[in-house]
Short mmCIF file of C-alpha atoms and ligand atoms in Angstrom, two decimals:
data_model
loop_
_atom_site.label_atom_id
_atom_site.label_comp_id
_atom_site.label_asym_id
_atom_site.label_seq_id
_atom_site.Cartn_x
_atom_site.Cartn_y
_atom_site.Cartn_z
CA UNK A 3 119.75 84.82 292.08
CA UNK A 4 123.02 84.11 290.28
CA UNK A 5 123.47 81.18 287.94
CA UNK A 6 126.54 79.24 289.11
CA UNK A 7 128.45 76.37 287.51
CA UNK A 8 128.57 73.23 289.63
CA UNK A 9 129.20 69.48 289.49
CA UNK A 10 126.78 66.99 290.93
CA UNK A 11 124.64 63.88 290.64
CA UNK A 12 121.10 63.63 289.27
CA UNK A 13 120.45 60.24 290.87
CA UNK A 14 122.19 57.52 292.88
CA UNK A 15 123.58 55.60 289.91
CA UNK A 16 124.75 58.23 287.43
CA UNK A 17 128.28 59.61 287.54
CA UNK A 18 128.69 63.21 288.65
CA UNK A 19 128.51 65.73 285.79
CA UNK A 20 128.40 69.47 285.15
CA UNK A 21 125.16 71.27 286.02
CA UNK A 22 124.00 74.81 286.84
CA UNK A 23 122.63 75.89 290.21
CA UNK A 24 121.31 79.18 291.58
CA UNK A 25 122.98 81.07 294.43
CA UNK A 26 121.19 83.84 296.34
CA UNK A 27 122.43 87.42 296.21
CA UNK A 28 124.29 88.17 299.46
CA UNK A 29 121.92 89.55 302.13
CA UNK A 30 122.98 91.93 304.91
CA UNK A 31 124.58 89.15 306.96
CA UNK A 32 126.03 87.12 304.08
CA UNK A 33 129.51 86.50 302.71
CA UNK A 34 129.92 85.55 299.04
CA UNK A 35 132.96 83.38 298.35
CA UNK A 36 134.63 82.38 295.09
CA UNK A 37 135.67 78.79 295.72
CA UNK A 38 139.33 78.01 295.03
CA UNK A 39 139.67 74.49 296.45
CA UNK A 40 137.22 71.87 297.67
CA UNK A 41 138.25 68.67 299.45
CA UNK A 42 136.63 65.32 298.62
CA UNK A 43 135.17 63.65 301.73
CA UNK A 44 133.88 60.07 301.78
CA UNK A 45 130.58 61.63 302.95
CA UNK A 46 130.34 63.24 299.48
CA UNK A 47 130.39 59.74 297.97
CA UNK A 48 127.90 58.34 300.53
CA UNK A 49 125.56 61.25 299.65
CA UNK A 50 126.02 61.19 295.84
CA UNK A 51 125.12 57.46 295.88
CA UNK A 52 122.32 57.82 298.46
CA UNK A 53 124.05 55.37 300.83
CA UNK A 54 122.46 57.10 303.84
CA UNK A 55 119.01 56.95 302.14
CA UNK A 56 118.37 60.69 302.55
CA UNK A 57 119.80 62.33 299.43
CA UNK A 58 117.80 65.05 297.68
CA UNK A 59 118.57 65.19 293.95
CA UNK A 60 120.14 66.91 292.20
CA UNK A 61 122.94 66.88 294.77
CA UNK A 62 126.11 69.00 294.67
CA UNK A 63 128.53 67.61 297.29
CA UNK A 64 131.59 69.31 298.82
CA UNK A 65 132.00 70.62 302.37
CA UNK A 66 135.72 71.31 302.62
CA UNK A 67 135.67 74.74 301.01
CA UNK A 68 138.31 77.46 300.88
CA UNK A 69 138.13 80.54 298.72
CA UNK A 70 138.23 84.30 298.48
CA UNK A 71 135.54 86.73 299.59
CA UNK A 72 134.00 88.49 296.60
CA UNK A 73 131.17 90.42 298.30
CA UNK A 74 129.87 91.06 301.82
CA UNK A 75 126.49 92.28 303.11
CA UNK A 76 126.07 95.58 304.97
CA UNK A 77 126.05 93.94 308.43
CA UNK A 78 129.17 91.82 307.89
CA UNK A 79 132.03 92.74 310.21
CA UNK A 80 134.20 89.57 310.23
CA UNK A 81 135.18 89.64 306.53
CA UNK A 82 135.98 92.06 303.75
CA UNK A 83 136.33 91.59 300.00
CA UNK A 84 139.63 89.86 299.17
CA UNK A 85 139.93 87.91 302.47
CA UNK A 86 140.51 84.16 302.42
CA UNK A 87 137.61 82.25 303.97
CA UNK A 88 136.54 78.68 304.72
CA UNK A 89 133.21 76.86 304.89
CA UNK A 90 132.78 73.41 306.42
CA UNK A 91 129.84 71.05 306.79
CA UNK A 92 127.25 73.52 308.12
CA UNK A 93 125.82 76.79 306.83
CA UNK A 94 123.13 77.46 309.47
CA UNK A 95 121.44 76.19 312.64
CA UNK A 96 118.50 77.36 314.79
CA UNK A 97 120.72 79.53 316.99
CA UNK A 98 118.60 79.25 320.15
CA UNK A 99 118.53 75.62 321.35
CA UNK A 100 120.89 74.49 324.18
CA UNK A 101 123.42 72.98 321.70
CA UNK A 102 123.57 76.16 319.61
CA UNK A 103 123.91 78.21 322.83
CA UNK A 104 126.89 76.01 323.76
CA UNK A 105 128.52 76.56 320.34
CA UNK A 106 127.81 72.94 319.37
CA UNK A 107 125.70 73.82 316.33
CA UNK A 108 126.29 70.38 314.80
CA UNK A 109 124.00 68.94 317.52
CA UNK A 110 121.29 71.62 316.98
CA UNK A 111 118.00 70.30 318.41
CA UNK A 112 116.19 71.63 315.36
CA UNK A 113 118.67 70.18 312.88
CA UNK A 114 121.57 72.19 311.48
CA UNK A 115 121.53 73.09 307.80
CA UNK A 116 124.16 71.09 305.95
CA UNK A 117 126.35 72.81 303.37
CA UNK A 118 124.86 70.30 300.94
CA UNK A 119 121.76 68.13 301.16
CA UNK A 120 120.67 70.81 303.69
CA UNK A 121 117.27 70.72 305.40
CA UNK A 122 116.47 67.13 304.59
CA UNK A 123 112.97 67.04 306.09
CA UNK A 124 111.76 70.51 305.13
CA UNK A 125 112.68 73.53 303.06
CA UNK A 126 114.95 73.86 300.08
CA UNK A 127 117.98 71.78 299.22
CA UNK A 128 121.45 73.24 299.69
CA UNK A 129 124.35 72.86 297.26
CA UNK A 130 127.96 72.35 298.31
CA UNK A 131 131.46 73.21 297.28
CA UNK A 132 131.79 71.45 293.93
CA UNK A 133 130.81 74.83 292.49
CA UNK A 134 132.26 78.20 291.53
CA UNK A 135 130.89 80.19 294.46
CA UNK A 136 128.80 80.02 297.62
CA UNK A 137 126.90 82.49 299.80
CA UNK A 138 126.96 81.80 303.55
CA UNK A 139 125.96 83.80 306.63
CA UNK A 140 129.04 85.22 308.31
CA UNK A 141 128.68 83.30 311.59
CA UNK A 142 129.27 80.05 309.64
CA UNK A 143 132.31 81.32 307.71
CA UNK A 144 135.80 80.54 309.08
CA UNK A 145 138.93 82.70 309.02
CA UNK A 146 142.07 81.27 307.40
CA UNK A 147 145.48 82.19 308.86
CA UNK A 148 147.61 79.75 306.81
CA UNK A 149 149.89 81.09 304.05
CA UNK A 150 148.13 81.27 300.72
CA UNK A 151 150.48 78.69 299.15
CA UNK A 152 149.07 76.04 301.53
CA UNK A 153 145.44 76.68 300.68
CA UNK A 154 144.71 73.34 298.97
CA UNK A 155 145.91 71.54 302.11
CA UNK A 156 143.75 73.74 304.34
CA UNK A 157 140.47 72.74 302.62
CA UNK A 158 140.32 69.24 304.21
CA UNK A 159 140.69 70.76 307.68
CA UNK A 160 137.11 72.03 307.31
CA UNK A 161 135.74 68.49 307.68
CA UNK A 162 138.48 65.86 308.13
CA UNK A 163 140.36 68.21 310.48
CA UNK A 164 137.48 69.22 312.75
CA UNK A 165 135.89 65.75 312.79
CA UNK A 166 139.08 64.29 314.28
CA UNK A 167 140.04 67.33 316.40
CA UNK A 168 136.70 67.50 318.25
CA UNK A 169 136.75 63.96 319.74
CA UNK A 170 140.50 64.16 320.45
CA UNK A 171 139.82 67.31 322.51
CA UNK A 172 136.63 65.92 324.07
CA UNK A 173 138.56 62.89 325.35
CA UNK A 174 141.54 65.02 326.45
CA UNK A 175 144.10 63.40 324.21
CA UNK A 176 147.57 64.73 325.00
CA UNK A 177 150.86 63.90 326.73
CA UNK A 178 150.76 60.64 328.68
CA UNK A 179 147.85 59.21 326.63
CA UNK A 180 148.16 56.32 324.19
CA UNK A 181 145.75 56.83 321.31
CA UNK A 182 144.72 54.53 318.48
CA UNK A 183 143.65 55.92 315.11
CA UNK A 184 141.84 53.35 312.93
CA UNK A 185 141.98 53.83 309.13
CA UNK A 186 144.48 55.94 307.21
CA UNK A 187 142.25 57.88 304.84
CA UNK A 188 141.23 61.54 304.83
CA UNK A 189 139.99 61.60 308.43
CA UNK A 190 142.55 59.11 309.73
CA UNK A 191 145.61 60.96 308.45
CA UNK A 192 144.38 64.15 310.08
CA UNK A 193 143.72 62.18 313.28
CA UNK A 194 147.33 60.98 313.26
CA UNK A 195 148.73 64.47 312.64
CA UNK A 196 146.53 66.15 315.26
CA UNK A 197 146.96 63.51 317.99
CA UNK A 198 150.74 63.69 317.44
CA UNK A 199 150.70 67.51 317.61
CA UNK A 200 148.67 67.32 320.84
CA UNK A 201 151.50 65.26 322.36
CA UNK A 202 149.94 61.80 322.58
CA UNK A 203 151.62 58.47 321.82
CA UNK A 204 149.90 57.54 318.55
CA UNK A 205 149.27 54.01 317.29
CA UNK A 206 147.87 53.81 313.75
CA UNK A 207 145.77 50.80 312.69
CA UNK A 208 145.57 50.24 308.94
CA UNK A 209 144.36 47.42 306.72
CA UNK A 210 146.85 48.55 304.04
CA UNK A 211 150.36 47.18 304.62
CA UNK A 212 151.68 49.63 302.01
CA UNK A 213 150.73 52.61 304.23
CA UNK A 214 153.04 51.72 307.15
CA UNK A 215 155.90 54.06 306.15
CA UNK A 216 153.47 56.92 305.50
CA UNK A 217 151.85 56.37 308.89
CA UNK A 218 155.19 56.87 310.62
CA UNK A 219 156.01 59.90 308.47
CA UNK A 220 152.64 61.49 309.29
CA UNK A 221 153.30 61.25 313.03
CA UNK A 222 152.36 57.78 314.28
CA UNK A 223 154.76 56.31 316.86
CA UNK A 224 153.69 52.78 315.91
CA UNK A 225 151.78 51.34 312.96
CA UNK A 226 149.81 48.10 313.24
CA UNK A 227 148.46 46.20 310.24
CA UNK A 228 145.06 45.38 311.70
CA UNK A 229 144.57 42.24 309.57
CA UNK A 230 147.52 40.59 311.40
CA UNK A 231 146.23 38.98 314.65
CA UNK A 232 149.75 38.80 316.16
CA UNK A 233 150.37 42.51 315.71
CA UNK A 234 146.91 43.20 317.17
CA UNK A 235 147.49 40.92 320.16
CA UNK A 236 150.59 42.93 321.13
CA UNK A 237 148.39 46.02 321.60
CA UNK A 238 145.84 44.34 323.95
CA UNK A 239 144.74 46.59 326.84
CA UNK A 240 147.20 49.38 325.92
CA UNK A 241 145.06 52.22 324.59
CA UNK A 242 143.33 55.02 326.49
CA UNK A 243 141.29 56.11 323.50
CA UNK A 244 140.55 54.94 319.95
CA UNK A 245 139.27 57.12 317.12
CA UNK A 246 137.70 54.86 314.48
CA UNK A 247 137.41 56.55 311.06
CA UNK A 248 136.63 53.50 308.92
CA UNK A 249 134.04 54.12 306.18
CA UNK A 250 132.83 50.48 305.94
CA UNK A 251 131.07 48.04 308.32
CA UNK A 252 133.59 45.93 310.24
CA UNK A 253 134.05 43.88 313.42
CA UNK A 254 134.61 46.30 316.33
CA UNK A 255 135.63 43.59 318.83
CA UNK A 256 139.34 43.35 317.88
CA UNK A 257 139.63 47.10 318.62
CA UNK A 258 137.64 47.01 321.89
CA UNK A 259 140.15 44.43 323.18
CA UNK A 260 142.91 47.05 322.82
CA UNK A 261 141.32 49.51 325.25
CA UNK A 262 142.45 49.80 328.88
CA UNK A 263 139.91 49.72 331.70
CA UNK A 264 137.62 52.76 331.25
CA UNK A 265 138.89 53.28 327.71
CA UNK A 266 136.64 54.72 325.00
CA UNK A 267 136.36 54.07 321.29
CA UNK A 268 134.67 56.91 319.41
CA UNK A 269 133.20 56.10 316.00
CA UNK A 270 133.30 58.86 313.40
CA UNK A 271 133.13 56.63 310.32
CA UNK A 272 129.55 56.55 309.04
CA UNK A 273 129.07 53.49 306.80
CA UNK A 274 125.84 53.03 304.89
CA UNK A 275 125.27 49.62 306.53
CA UNK A 276 125.67 48.98 310.30
CA UNK A 277 128.67 47.36 311.99
CA UNK A 278 128.01 43.89 313.46
CA UNK A 279 126.94 44.32 317.10
CA UNK A 280 130.00 44.43 319.41
CA UNK A 281 130.56 41.91 322.21
CA UNK A 282 128.80 43.21 325.33
CA UNK A 283 131.22 41.39 327.66
CA UNK A 284 134.20 43.18 326.08
CA UNK A 285 132.52 46.38 327.28
CA UNK A 286 131.24 45.21 330.69
CA UNK A 287 134.39 43.60 332.02
CA UNK A 288 136.65 46.62 331.59
CA UNK A 289 133.96 49.35 331.85
CA UNK A 290 134.78 50.27 328.25
CA UNK A 291 132.67 52.65 326.19
CA UNK A 292 131.77 53.11 322.54
CA UNK A 293 130.79 56.63 321.53
CA UNK A 294 130.20 58.74 318.48
CA UNK A 295 131.06 62.26 317.39
CA UNK A 296 129.80 64.58 314.65
CA UNK A 297 132.15 67.16 313.04
CA UNK A 298 132.54 70.07 315.52
CA UNK A 299 131.03 73.47 316.29
CA UNK A 300 132.04 76.70 314.56
CA UNK A 301 134.04 78.01 317.54
CA UNK A 302 135.92 74.73 317.82
CA UNK A 303 136.52 74.66 314.04
CA UNK A 304 138.15 78.10 314.25
CA UNK A 305 140.23 76.91 317.23
CA UNK A 306 141.41 73.89 315.17
CA UNK A 307 142.23 76.04 312.11
CA UNK A 308 144.24 78.46 314.25
CA UNK A 309 146.07 75.58 315.97
CA UNK A 310 146.95 74.09 312.57
CA UNK A 311 148.16 77.46 311.26
CA UNK A 312 150.37 77.89 314.35
CA UNK A 313 151.77 74.37 314.05
CA UNK A 314 152.14 74.35 310.25
CA UNK A 315 149.62 71.51 309.89
CA UNK A 316 147.78 70.91 306.62
CA UNK A 317 146.33 67.85 304.92
CA UNK A 318 148.44 65.72 302.54
CA UNK A 319 146.62 66.23 299.29
CA UNK A 320 146.38 64.98 295.75
CA UNK A 321 144.85 67.74 293.66
CA UNK A 322 142.49 66.79 290.84
CA UNK A 323 140.46 68.44 288.10
CA UNK A 324 136.69 68.61 288.63
CA UNK A 325 136.11 66.14 285.78
CA UNK A 326 138.32 63.58 287.55
CA UNK A 327 135.90 63.31 290.48
CA UNK A 328 134.27 60.02 289.43
CA UNK A 329 137.66 58.31 289.10
CA UNK A 330 138.64 59.77 292.50
CA UNK A 331 135.52 58.23 294.10
CA UNK A 332 136.49 54.80 292.72
CA UNK A 333 139.99 55.16 294.15
CA UNK A 334 138.56 56.27 297.50
CA UNK A 335 136.54 53.04 297.62
CA UNK A 336 139.79 51.09 297.20
CA UNK A 337 141.41 52.99 300.11
CA UNK A 338 143.75 54.44 297.49
CA UNK A 339 143.88 58.07 298.60
CA UNK A 340 147.11 59.74 299.74
CA UNK A 341 145.47 61.20 301.75
CA UNK A 342 142.81 63.61 300.53
CA UNK A 343 141.70 64.48 297.02
CA UNK A 344 141.20 68.22 296.64
CA UNK A 345 139.52 69.69 293.57
CA UNK A 346 141.10 72.72 291.89
CA UNK A 347 137.89 74.66 291.31
CA UNK A 348 139.49 76.72 288.53
CA UNK A 349 139.04 73.56 286.42
CA UNK A 350 135.25 73.98 286.56
CA UNK A 351 135.41 77.16 284.44
P1 LIG B 28 138.43 57.60 303.37
O1 LIG B 28 139.40 58.67 302.97
O2 LIG B 28 137.86 56.71 302.33
O3 LIG B 28 139.16 56.73 304.53
C1 LIG B 28 138.57 55.62 305.11
C2 LIG B 28 139.67 54.62 305.48
O4 LIG B 28 139.06 53.53 306.15
C3 LIG B 28 140.38 53.99 304.30
O5 LIG B 28 141.41 54.77 303.78
C4 LIG B 28 140.89 52.68 304.90
O6 LIG B 28 142.08 52.92 305.62
C5 LIG B 28 139.80 52.35 305.88
N1 LIG B 28 138.87 51.35 305.31
C6 LIG B 28 138.10 51.49 304.22
N2 LIG B 28 137.37 50.37 304.00
C7 LIG B 28 137.69 49.54 304.99
C8 LIG B 28 137.27 48.23 305.34
N3 LIG B 28 136.37 47.57 304.59
N4 LIG B 28 137.80 47.67 306.44
C9 LIG B 28 138.70 48.34 307.16
N5 LIG B 28 139.15 49.57 306.87
C10 LIG B 28 138.65 50.16 305.80
O7 LIG B 28 137.16 58.25 304.09
P2 LIG B 28 137.07 59.58 305.00
O8 LIG B 28 136.72 60.73 304.15
O9 LIG B 28 138.21 59.62 305.93
O10 LIG B 28 135.73 59.26 305.83
C11 LIG B 28 135.67 58.14 306.69
C12 LIG B 28 134.26 57.95 307.22
O11 LIG B 28 133.93 59.02 308.11
C13 LIG B 28 133.16 57.99 306.13
O12 LIG B 28 132.18 57.03 306.46
C14 LIG B 28 132.60 59.40 306.24
O13 LIG B 28 131.28 59.51 305.79
C15 LIG B 28 132.68 59.58 307.74
N6 LIG B 28 132.66 60.98 308.20
C16 LIG B 28 132.06 61.21 309.40
C17 LIG B 28 132.06 62.49 309.93
C18 LIG B 28 131.47 62.75 311.28
O14 LIG B 28 131.18 63.90 311.60
N7 LIG B 28 131.31 61.73 312.11
C19 LIG B 28 132.64 63.53 309.21
C20 LIG B 28 133.25 63.24 308.00
C21 LIG B 28 133.26 61.97 307.49
P3 LIG B 28 143.28 51.85 305.64
O15 LIG B 28 143.69 51.66 304.20
O16 LIG B 28 144.31 52.53 306.46
O17 LIG B 28 142.75 50.61 306.28
ZN1 LIG B 29 133.19 65.39 305.36
#
């Protein structure tokens, strides 16, 4: 085992602080990565504060990891020392259930192992990317084709990117489709960029009137301030698909009313408390659907990373020092992120 510097929480109420963790020595199938950048997902905050009521303490969040390979095991063929590499929300899964066989490891019947807060019901805890290094089996490590100068902006693709890409692909978003993205935070801004790059007509819904210009710059064709009933009414029945990224409980009915017949709203936001129940008649009368979606599989994550490299897509980031993480969480709660905090892991030294 190797002692490794990290940053995490000891309980739900204390601020995050420096702590030491142990990393395993790389086995035959493992890749050891020195972490250069780690994105800050709202899920990190939900977990640090036990908002999903399943946090194992101490917890070391962080699942938007990019870094450089420092060692590989004897059976590793995908990576060599010195390569850039990425790690997202998962580090393992059972490998033999129908979901794993389909490359949808995030839906593993036996429960995938999270990059942090890993096997929640059995086994040892796992520690995430707010740390100097990580050891991950090669089949869960992603290749990075972006130029090295863009690396900080690549980190958020590992969660915010794939979590928006997967439902956009699942629901065949592209030319001729009108797509709503709800919430302009880390996930939402990637949703706007990716839906635009896929060729859809993109309508952004934000509660923050001061984000309208940014929404247009990021690729939205229209921006609607969702608190304004008149602006919302103009969108009634227009949308083929809505991707809802909001991190807090809210009324879903005003958004359901915007879907066409047979339209779908997929929820990816995962608030600690439930949304109020939606109006059943808003669903029945237009055969509308509400769905959900969890990150994406490893194959699909690589596909998204390669698409972003080809199209020059990265996250808009604000880089922070590791010891600024608690202030960053407070700003995230005020929807004051433009549009993803990314920690410079050199500041953990
Ligand atoms: P974020 O950066 O904080 O963005 C959330 C956005 O939601 C805010 O910027 C804000 O956008 C909007 N919002 C926040 N509070 C709101 C409220 N009370 N009413 C209406 N809108 C509100 O968070 P994130 O990192 O994108 O994550 C979003 C959610 O997705 C979190 O719950 C996270 O845990 C979850 N998540 C799920 C998956 C998955 O696999 N399903 C993966 C990653 C994250 P505006 O200012 O534009 O209104
Ligand atoms: Zn995340």
